[in-house]
PDB file of N, CA and C in Angstrom:
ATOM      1  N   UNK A   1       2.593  -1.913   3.856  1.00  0.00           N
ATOM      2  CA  UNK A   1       1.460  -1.222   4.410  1.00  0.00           C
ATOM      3  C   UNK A   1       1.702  -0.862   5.871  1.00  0.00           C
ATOM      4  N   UNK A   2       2.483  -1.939   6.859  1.00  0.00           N
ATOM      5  CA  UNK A   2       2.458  -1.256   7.960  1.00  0.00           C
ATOM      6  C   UNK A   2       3.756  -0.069   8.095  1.00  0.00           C
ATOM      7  N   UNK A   3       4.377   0.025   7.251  1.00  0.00           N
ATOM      8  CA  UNK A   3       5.080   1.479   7.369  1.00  0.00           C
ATOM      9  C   UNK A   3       4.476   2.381   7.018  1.00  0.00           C
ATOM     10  N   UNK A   4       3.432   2.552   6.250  1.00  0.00           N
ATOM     11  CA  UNK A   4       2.685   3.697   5.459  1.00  0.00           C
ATOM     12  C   UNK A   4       1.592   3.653   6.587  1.00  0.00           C
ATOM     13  N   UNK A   5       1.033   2.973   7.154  1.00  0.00           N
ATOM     14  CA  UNK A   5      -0.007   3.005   8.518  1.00  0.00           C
ATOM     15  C   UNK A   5       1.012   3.329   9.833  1.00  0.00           C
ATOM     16  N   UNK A   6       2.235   3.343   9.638  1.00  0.00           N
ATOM     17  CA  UNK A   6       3.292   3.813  11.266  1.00  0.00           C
ATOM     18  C   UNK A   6       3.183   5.435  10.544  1.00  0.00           C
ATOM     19  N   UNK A   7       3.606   5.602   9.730  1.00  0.00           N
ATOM     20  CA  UNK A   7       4.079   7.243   9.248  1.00  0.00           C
ATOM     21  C   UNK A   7       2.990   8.055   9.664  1.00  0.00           C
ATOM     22  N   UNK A   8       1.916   7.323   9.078  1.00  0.00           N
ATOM     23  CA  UNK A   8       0.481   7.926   9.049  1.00  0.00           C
ATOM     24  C   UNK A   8       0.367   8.752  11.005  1.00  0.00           C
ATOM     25  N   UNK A   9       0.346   7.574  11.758  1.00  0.00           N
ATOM     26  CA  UNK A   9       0.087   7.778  12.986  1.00  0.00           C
ATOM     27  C   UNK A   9       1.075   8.613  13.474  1.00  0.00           C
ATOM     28  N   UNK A  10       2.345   8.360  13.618  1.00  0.00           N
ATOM     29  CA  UNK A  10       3.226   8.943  14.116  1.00  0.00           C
ATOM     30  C   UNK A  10       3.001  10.682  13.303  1.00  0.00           C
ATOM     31  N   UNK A  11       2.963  11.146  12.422  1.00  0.00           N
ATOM     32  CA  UNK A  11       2.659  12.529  12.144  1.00  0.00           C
ATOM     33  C   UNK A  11       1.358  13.030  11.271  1.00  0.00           C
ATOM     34  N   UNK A  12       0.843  12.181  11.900  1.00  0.00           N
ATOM     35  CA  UNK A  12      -0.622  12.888  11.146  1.00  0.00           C
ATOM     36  C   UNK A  12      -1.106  13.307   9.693  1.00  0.00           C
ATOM     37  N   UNK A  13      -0.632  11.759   9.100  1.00  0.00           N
ATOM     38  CA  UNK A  13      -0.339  12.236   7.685  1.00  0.00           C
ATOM     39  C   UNK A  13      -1.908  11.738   6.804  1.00  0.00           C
ATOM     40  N   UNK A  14      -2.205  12.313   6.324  1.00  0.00           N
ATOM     41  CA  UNK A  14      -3.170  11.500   5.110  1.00  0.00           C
ATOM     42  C   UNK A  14      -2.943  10.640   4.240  1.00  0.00           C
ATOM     43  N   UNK A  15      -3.504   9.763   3.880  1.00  0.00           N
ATOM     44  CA  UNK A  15      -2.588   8.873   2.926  1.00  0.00           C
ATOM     45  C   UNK A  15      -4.136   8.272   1.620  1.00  0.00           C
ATOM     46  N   UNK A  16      -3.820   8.671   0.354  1.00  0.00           N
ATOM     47  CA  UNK A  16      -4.540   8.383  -0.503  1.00  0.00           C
ATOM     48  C   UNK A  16      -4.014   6.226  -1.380  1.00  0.00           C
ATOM     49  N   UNK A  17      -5.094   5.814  -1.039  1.00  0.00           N
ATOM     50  CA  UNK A  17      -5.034   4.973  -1.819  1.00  0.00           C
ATOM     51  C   UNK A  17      -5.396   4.275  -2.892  1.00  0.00           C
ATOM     52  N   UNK A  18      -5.367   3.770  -4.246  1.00  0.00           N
ATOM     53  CA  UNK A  18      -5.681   3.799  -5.148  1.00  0.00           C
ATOM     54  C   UNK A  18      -5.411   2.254  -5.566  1.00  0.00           C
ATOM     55  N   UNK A  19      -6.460   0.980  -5.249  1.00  0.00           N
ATOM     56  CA  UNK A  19      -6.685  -0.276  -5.360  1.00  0.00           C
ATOM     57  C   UNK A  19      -7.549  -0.715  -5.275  1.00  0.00           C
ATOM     58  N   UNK A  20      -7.614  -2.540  -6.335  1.00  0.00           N
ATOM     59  CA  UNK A  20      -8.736  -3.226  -6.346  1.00  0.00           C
ATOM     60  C   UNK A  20      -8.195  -3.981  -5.553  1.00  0.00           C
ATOM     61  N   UNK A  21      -7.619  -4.460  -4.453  1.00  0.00           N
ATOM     62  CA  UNK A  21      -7.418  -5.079  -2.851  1.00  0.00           C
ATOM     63  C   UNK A  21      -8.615  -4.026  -2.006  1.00  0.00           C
ATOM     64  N   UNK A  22      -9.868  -4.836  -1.469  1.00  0.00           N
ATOM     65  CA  UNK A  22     -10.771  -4.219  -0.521  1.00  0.00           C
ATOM     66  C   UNK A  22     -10.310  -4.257   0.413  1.00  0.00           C
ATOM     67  N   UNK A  23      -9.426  -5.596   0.779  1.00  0.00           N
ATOM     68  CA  UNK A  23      -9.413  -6.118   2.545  1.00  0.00           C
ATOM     69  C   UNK A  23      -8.165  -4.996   2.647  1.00  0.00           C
ATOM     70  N   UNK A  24      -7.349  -4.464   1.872  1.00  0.00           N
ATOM     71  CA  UNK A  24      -6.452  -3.058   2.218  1.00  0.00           C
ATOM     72  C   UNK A  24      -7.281  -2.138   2.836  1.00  0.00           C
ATOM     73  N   UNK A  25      -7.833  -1.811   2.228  1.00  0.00           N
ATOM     74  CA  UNK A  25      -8.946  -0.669   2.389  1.00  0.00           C
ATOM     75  C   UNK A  25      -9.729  -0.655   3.594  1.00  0.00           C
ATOM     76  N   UNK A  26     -10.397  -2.189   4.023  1.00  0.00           N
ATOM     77  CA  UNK A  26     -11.083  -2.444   5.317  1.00  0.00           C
ATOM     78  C   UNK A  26     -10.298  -2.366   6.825  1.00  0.00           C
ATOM     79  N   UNK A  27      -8.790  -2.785   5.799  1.00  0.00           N
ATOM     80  CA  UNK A  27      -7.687  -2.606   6.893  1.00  0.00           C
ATOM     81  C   UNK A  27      -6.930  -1.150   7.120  1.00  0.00           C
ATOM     82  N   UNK A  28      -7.003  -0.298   6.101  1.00  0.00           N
ATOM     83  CA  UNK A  28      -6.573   1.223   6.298  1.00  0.00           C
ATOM     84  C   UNK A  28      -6.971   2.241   6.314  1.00  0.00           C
ATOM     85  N   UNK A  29      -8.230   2.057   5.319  1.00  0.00           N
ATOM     86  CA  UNK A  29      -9.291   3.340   5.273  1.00  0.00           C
ATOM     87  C   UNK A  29     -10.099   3.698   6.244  1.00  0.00           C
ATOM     88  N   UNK A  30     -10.096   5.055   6.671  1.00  0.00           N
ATOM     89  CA  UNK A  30     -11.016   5.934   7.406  1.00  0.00           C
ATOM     90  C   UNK A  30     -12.278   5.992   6.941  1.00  0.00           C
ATOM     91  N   UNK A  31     -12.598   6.485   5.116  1.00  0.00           N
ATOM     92  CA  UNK A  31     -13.728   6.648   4.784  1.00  0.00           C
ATOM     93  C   UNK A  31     -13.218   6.307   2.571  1.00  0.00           C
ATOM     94  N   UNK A  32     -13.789   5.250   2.334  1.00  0.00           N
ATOM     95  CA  UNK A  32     -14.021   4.780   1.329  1.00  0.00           C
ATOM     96  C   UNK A  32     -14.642   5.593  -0.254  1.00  0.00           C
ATOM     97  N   UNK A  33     -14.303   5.411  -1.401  1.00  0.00           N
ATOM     98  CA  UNK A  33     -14.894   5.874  -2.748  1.00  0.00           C
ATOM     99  C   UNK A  33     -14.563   4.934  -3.443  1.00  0.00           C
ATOM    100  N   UNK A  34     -16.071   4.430  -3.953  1.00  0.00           N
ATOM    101  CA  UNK A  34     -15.696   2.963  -4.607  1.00  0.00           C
ATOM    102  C   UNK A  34     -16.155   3.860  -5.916  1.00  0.00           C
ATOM    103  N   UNK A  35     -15.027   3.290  -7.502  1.00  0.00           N
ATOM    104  CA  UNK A  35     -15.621   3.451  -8.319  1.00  0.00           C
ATOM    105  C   UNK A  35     -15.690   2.279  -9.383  1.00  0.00           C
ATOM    106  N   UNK A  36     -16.278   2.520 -10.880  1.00  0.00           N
ATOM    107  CA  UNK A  36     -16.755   1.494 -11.492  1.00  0.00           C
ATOM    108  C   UNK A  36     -16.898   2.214 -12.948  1.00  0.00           C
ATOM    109  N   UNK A  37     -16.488   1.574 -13.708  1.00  0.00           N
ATOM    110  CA  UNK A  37     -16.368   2.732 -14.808  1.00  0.00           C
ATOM    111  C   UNK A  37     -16.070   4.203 -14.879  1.00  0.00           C
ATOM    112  N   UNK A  38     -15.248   4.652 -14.009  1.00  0.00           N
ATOM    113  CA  UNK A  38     -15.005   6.114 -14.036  1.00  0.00           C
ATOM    114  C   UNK A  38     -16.165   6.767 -13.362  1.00  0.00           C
ATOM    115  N   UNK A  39     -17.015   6.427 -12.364  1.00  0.00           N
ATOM    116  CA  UNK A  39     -18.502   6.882 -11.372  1.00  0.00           C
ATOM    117  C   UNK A  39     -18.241   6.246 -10.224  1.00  0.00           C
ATOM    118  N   UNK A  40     -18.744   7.318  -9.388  1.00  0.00           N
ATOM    119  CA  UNK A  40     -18.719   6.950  -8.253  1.00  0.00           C
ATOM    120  C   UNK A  40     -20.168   5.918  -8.031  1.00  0.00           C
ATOM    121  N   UNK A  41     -19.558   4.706  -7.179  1.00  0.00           N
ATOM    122  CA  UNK A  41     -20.719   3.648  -7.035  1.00  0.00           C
ATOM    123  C   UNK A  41     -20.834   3.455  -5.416  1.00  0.00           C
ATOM    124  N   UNK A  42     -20.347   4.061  -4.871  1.00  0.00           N
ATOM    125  CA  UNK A  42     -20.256   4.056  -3.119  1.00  0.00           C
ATOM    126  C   UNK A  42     -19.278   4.837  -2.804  1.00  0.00           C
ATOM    127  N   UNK A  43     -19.731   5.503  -1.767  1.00  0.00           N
ATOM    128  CA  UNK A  43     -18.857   6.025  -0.585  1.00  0.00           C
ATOM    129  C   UNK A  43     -18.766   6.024   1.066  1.00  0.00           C
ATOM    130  N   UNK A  44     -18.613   6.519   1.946  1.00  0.00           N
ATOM    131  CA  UNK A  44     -18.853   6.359   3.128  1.00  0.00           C
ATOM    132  C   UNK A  44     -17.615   6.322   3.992  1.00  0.00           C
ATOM    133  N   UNK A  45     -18.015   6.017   5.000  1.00  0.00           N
ATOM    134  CA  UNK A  45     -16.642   5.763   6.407  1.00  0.00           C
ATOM    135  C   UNK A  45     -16.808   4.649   6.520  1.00  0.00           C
ATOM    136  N   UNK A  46     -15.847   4.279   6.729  1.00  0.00           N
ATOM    137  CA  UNK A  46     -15.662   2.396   6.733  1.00  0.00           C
ATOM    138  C   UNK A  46     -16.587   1.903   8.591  1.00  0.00           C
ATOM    139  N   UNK A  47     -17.533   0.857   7.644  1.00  0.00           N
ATOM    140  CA  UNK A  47     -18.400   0.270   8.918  1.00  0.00           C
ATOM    141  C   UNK A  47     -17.208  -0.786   9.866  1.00  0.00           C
ATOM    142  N   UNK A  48     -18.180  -1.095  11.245  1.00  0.00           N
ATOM    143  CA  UNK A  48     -17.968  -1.965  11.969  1.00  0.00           C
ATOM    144  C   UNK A  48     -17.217  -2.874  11.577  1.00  0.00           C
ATOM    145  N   UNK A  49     -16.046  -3.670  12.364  1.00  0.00           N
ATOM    146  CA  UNK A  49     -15.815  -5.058  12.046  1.00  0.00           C
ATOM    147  C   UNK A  49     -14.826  -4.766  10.917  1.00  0.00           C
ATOM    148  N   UNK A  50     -14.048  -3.603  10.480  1.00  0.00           N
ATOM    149  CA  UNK A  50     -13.619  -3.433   8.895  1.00  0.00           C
ATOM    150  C   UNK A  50     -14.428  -3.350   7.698  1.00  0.00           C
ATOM    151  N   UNK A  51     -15.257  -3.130   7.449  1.00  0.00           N
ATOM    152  CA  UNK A  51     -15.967  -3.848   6.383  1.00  0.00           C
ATOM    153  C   UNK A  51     -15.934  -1.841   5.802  1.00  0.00           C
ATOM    154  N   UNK A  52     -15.195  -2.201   3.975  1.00  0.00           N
ATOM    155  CA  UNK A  52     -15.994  -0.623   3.292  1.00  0.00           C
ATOM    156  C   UNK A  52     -17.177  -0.718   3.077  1.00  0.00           C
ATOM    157  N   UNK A  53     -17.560   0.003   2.450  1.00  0.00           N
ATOM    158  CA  UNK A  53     -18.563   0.834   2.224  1.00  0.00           C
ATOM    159  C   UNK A  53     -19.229   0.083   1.289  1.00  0.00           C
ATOM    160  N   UNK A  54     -20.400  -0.655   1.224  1.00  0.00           N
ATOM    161  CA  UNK A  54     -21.219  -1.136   0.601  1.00  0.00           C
ATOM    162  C   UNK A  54     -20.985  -1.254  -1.638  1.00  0.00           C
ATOM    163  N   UNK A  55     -21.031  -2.227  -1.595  1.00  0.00           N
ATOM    164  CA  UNK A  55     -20.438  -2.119  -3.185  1.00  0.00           C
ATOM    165  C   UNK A  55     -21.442  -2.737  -4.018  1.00  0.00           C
ATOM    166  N   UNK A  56     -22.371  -1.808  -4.819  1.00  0.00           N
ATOM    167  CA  UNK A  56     -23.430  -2.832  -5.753  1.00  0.00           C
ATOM    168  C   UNK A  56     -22.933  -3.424  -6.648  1.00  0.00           C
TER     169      UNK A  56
END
């Protein structure tokens, strides 16, 4: 992860991720899509402190 978070910065890259690891996500994501059976169940920009996007 921290080579795919150096690449990112160093050229301005986007980077899609696709996992059930959250604390990745709290640690890399800009803005979150939680799903749950094939539906979207949250989205958002990742809050304060790391934390995604709210998950019912």
């Amino acid at each position: 992860m921290e080579l795919l978070a150096g690449l990112r910065t160093r050229h301005g890259l986007g980077l899609l991720l696709i996992t059930h690891d959250l604390a990745v996500t709290a640690r890399q994501a800009e803005r979150v899509l939680v799903l749950a059976d094939s539906r979207t169940v949250g989205q958002g920009r990742r809050r304060h402190r790391g934390r995604p996007v709210h998950i019912p």
